[in-house]
Coordinates of C-alpha atoms in Angstrom, one line a residue:
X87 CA 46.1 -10.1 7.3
X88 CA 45.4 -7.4 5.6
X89 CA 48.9 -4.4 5.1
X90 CA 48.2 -1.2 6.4
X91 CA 47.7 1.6 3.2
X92 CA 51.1 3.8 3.3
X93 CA 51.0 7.3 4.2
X94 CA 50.8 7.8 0.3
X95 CA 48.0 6.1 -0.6
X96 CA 45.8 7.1 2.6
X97 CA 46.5 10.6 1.2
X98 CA 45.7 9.7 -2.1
X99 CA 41.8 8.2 -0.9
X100 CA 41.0 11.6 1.7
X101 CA 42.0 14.0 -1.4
X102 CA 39.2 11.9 -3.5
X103 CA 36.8 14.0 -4.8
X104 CA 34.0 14.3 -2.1
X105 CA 30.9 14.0 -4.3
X106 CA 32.0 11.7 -6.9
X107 CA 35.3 9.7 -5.2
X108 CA 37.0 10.6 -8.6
X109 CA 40.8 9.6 -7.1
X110 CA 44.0 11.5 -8.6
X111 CA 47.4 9.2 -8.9
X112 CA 50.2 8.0 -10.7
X113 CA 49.1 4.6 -12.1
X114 CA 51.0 2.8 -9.6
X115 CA 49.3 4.4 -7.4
X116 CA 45.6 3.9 -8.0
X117 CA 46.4 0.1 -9.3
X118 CA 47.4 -0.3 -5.9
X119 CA 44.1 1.0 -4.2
X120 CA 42.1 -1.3 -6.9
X121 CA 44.0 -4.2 -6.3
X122 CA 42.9 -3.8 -2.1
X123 CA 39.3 -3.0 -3.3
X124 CA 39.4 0.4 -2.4
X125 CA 38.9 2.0 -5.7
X126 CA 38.2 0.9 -9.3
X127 CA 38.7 2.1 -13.0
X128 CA 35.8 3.0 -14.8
X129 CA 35.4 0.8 -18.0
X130 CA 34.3 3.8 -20.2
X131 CA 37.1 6.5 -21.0
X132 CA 38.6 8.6 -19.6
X133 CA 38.6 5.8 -17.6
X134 CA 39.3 7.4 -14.4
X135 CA 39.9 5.8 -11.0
X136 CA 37.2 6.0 -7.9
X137 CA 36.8 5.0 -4.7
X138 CA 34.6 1.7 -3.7
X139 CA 32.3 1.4 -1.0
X140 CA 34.9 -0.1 1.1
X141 CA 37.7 3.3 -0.2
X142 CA 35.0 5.8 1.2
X143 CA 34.5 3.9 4.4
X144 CA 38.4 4.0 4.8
X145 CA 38.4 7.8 4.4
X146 CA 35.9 8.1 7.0
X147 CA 37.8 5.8 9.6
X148 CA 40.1 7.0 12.2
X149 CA 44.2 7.4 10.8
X150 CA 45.6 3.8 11.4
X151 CA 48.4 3.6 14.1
X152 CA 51.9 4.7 12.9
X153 CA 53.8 1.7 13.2
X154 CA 54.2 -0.3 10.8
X155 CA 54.2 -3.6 12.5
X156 CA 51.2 -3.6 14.2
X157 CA 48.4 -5.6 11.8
X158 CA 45.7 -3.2 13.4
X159 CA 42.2 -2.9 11.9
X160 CA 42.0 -0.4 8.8
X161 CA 38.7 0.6 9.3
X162 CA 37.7 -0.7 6.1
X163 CA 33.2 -1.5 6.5
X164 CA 32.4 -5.3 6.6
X165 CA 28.7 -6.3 6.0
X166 CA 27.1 -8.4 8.1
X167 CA 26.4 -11.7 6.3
X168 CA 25.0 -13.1 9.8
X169 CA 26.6 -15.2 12.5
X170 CA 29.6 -13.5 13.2
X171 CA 30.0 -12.3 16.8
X172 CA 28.0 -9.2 18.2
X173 CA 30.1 -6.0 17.7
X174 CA 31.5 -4.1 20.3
X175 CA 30.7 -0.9 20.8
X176 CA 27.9 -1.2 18.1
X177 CA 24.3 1.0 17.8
X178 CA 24.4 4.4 16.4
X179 CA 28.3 4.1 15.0
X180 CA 27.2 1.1 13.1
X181 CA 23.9 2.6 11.5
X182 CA 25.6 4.9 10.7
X183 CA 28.4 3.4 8.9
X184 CA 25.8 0.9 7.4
X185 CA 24.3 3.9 5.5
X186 CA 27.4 5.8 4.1
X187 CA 28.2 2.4 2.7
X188 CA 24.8 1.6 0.9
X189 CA 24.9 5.6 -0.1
X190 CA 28.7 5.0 -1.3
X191 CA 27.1 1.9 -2.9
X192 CA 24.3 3.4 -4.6
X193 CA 26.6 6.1 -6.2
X194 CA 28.8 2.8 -7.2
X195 CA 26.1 2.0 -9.3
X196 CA 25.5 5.3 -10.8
X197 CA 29.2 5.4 -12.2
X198 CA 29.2 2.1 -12.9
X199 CA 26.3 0.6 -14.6
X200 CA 26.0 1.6 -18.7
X201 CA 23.4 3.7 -18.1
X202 CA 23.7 4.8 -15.0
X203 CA 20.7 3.1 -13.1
X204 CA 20.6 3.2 -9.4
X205 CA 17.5 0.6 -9.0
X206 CA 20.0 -3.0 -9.7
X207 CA 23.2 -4.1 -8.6
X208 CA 26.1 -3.0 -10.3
X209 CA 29.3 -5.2 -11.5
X210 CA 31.3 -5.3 -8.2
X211 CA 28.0 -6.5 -6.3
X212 CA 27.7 -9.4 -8.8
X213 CA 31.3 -10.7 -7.8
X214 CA 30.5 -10.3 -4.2
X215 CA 27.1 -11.2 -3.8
X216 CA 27.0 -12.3 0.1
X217 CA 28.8 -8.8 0.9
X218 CA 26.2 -7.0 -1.6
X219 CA 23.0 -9.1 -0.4
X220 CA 24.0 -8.4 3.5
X221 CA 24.6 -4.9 2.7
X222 CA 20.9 -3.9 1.2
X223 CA 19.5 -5.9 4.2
X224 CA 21.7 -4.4 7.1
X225 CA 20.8 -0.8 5.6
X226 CA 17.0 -1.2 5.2
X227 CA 17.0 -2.2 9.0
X228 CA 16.2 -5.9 8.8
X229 CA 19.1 -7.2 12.0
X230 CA 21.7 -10.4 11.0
X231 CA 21.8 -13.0 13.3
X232 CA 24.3 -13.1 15.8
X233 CA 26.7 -16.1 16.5
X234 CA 23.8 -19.2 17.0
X235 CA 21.3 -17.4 18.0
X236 CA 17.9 -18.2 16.3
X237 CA 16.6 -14.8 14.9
X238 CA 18.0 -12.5 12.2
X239 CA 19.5 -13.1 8.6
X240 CA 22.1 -15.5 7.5
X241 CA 23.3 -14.6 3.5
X242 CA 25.7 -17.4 2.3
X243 CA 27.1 -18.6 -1.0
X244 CA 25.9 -21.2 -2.8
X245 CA 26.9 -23.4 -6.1
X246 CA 24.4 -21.6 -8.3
X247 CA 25.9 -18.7 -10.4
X248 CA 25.1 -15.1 -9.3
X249 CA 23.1 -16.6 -6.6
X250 CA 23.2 -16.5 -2.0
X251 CA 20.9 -18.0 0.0
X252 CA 19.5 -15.7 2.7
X253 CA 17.9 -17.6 5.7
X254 CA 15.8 -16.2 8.4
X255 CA 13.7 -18.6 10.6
X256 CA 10.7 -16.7 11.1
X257 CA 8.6 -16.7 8.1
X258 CA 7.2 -13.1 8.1
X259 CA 11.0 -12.0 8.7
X260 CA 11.9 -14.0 5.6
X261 CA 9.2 -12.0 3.6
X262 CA 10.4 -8.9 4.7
X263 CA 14.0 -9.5 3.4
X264 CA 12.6 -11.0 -0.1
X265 CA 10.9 -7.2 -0.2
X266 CA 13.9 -6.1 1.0
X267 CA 16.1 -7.5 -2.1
X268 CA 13.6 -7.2 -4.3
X269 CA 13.3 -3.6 -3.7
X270 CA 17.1 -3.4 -3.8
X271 CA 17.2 -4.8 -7.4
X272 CA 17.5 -8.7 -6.7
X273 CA 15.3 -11.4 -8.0
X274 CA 14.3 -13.7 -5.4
X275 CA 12.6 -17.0 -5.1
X276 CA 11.0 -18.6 -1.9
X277 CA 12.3 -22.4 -1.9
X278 CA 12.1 -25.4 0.9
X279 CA 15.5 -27.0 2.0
X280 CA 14.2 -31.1 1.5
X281 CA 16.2 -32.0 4.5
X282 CA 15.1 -29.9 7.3
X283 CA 11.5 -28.7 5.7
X284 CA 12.9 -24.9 6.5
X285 CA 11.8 -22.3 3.8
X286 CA 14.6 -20.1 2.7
X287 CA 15.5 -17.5 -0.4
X288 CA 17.5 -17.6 -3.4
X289 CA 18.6 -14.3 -4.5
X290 CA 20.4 -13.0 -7.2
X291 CA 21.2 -9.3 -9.2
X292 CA 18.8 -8.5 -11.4
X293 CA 20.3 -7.0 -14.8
X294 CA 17.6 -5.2 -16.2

């Protein structure tokens, strides 16, 4: 389960710079919010600390309940790889959420990738590929399947390098999220599964 952040570090993410997510700290401090995804050290000097996708949701979220004990939720945004259980409460909260994460993500790129390109994935999308995949689909509107039900995407990992597997059962849905990714800055391939005959995609970050 994940720790709740102290009152130190949740002060440390709100007083982020609200354009950039430029973070101010003692090292300490903002090694601590990297090593919970929340922020991350640009590899070019000064090499100065920002928030991730995941920091800037946190900022946004409601203040976590005081005690200590309690495990609660930190408000930190999951994507929806598809399956998972519906969510309650969801609809215009969610969308919204949905797009302050891919807009958080989109900046991630700018400050991240050499040259500052917003069209293809950036480094922390290539070491979380399901999360980055479900992401550019959940934000373009294409829907995730929920628990067994039939319809919607399904992103999971699979053995190949840099590469998910996004299934969708309907075949004009599956176009749509190869467009989707493609658009996003993913290669993608349309392949058959020998087994079962069903058509699904191979996707992975394009790097130039």
């Amino acid at each position: 389960m994940t720790r709740p952040l102290t009152a130190a570090q949740r002060r440390l993410i709100e007083a982020a710079d609200p354009a950039t997510g430029r973070l101010k700290g003692t090292p300490a401090q903002l090694a601590a919010l990297v090593k919970r995804g929340l922020a991350f050290r640009h590899p070019r000097p000064p090499h100065d600390h920002f928030l991730t996708p995941a920091g800037r949701r946190t900022r946004e979220a409601e203040p976590e309940p005081a005690e200590p004990e309690t495990p609660a939720a930190t408000g930190v945004f999951a994507a929806r790889a598809g399956g998972e259980e519906p969510l309650p409460g969801a609809g215009a909260a969610r969308l919204r959420e949905v797009r302050s994460a891919w807009e958080g993500m989109l900046e991630l790129r700018r400050m991240t990738n050499p040259d500052g390109a917003t069209d293809r994935p950036c480094g922390w999308e290539r070491s979380h590929l399901v999360q980055a995949a479900a992401l550019a689909l959940e934000a373009a509107g294409h829907a995730p399947a929920v628990g067994d039900a039939e319809g919607g995407y399904r992103v999971r990992a699979t053995p190949q390098p840099e590469a998910v597997a996004v299934h969708e059962p309907d075949g004009e849905a599956l176009r749509a999220c190869a467009a989707i990714l493609e658009r996003a800055g993913w290669q993608v391939g349309e392949y058959t599964e020998p087994r079962t005959r069903a058509r699904y995609l191979l996707a992975s970050p394009r790097r130039v």
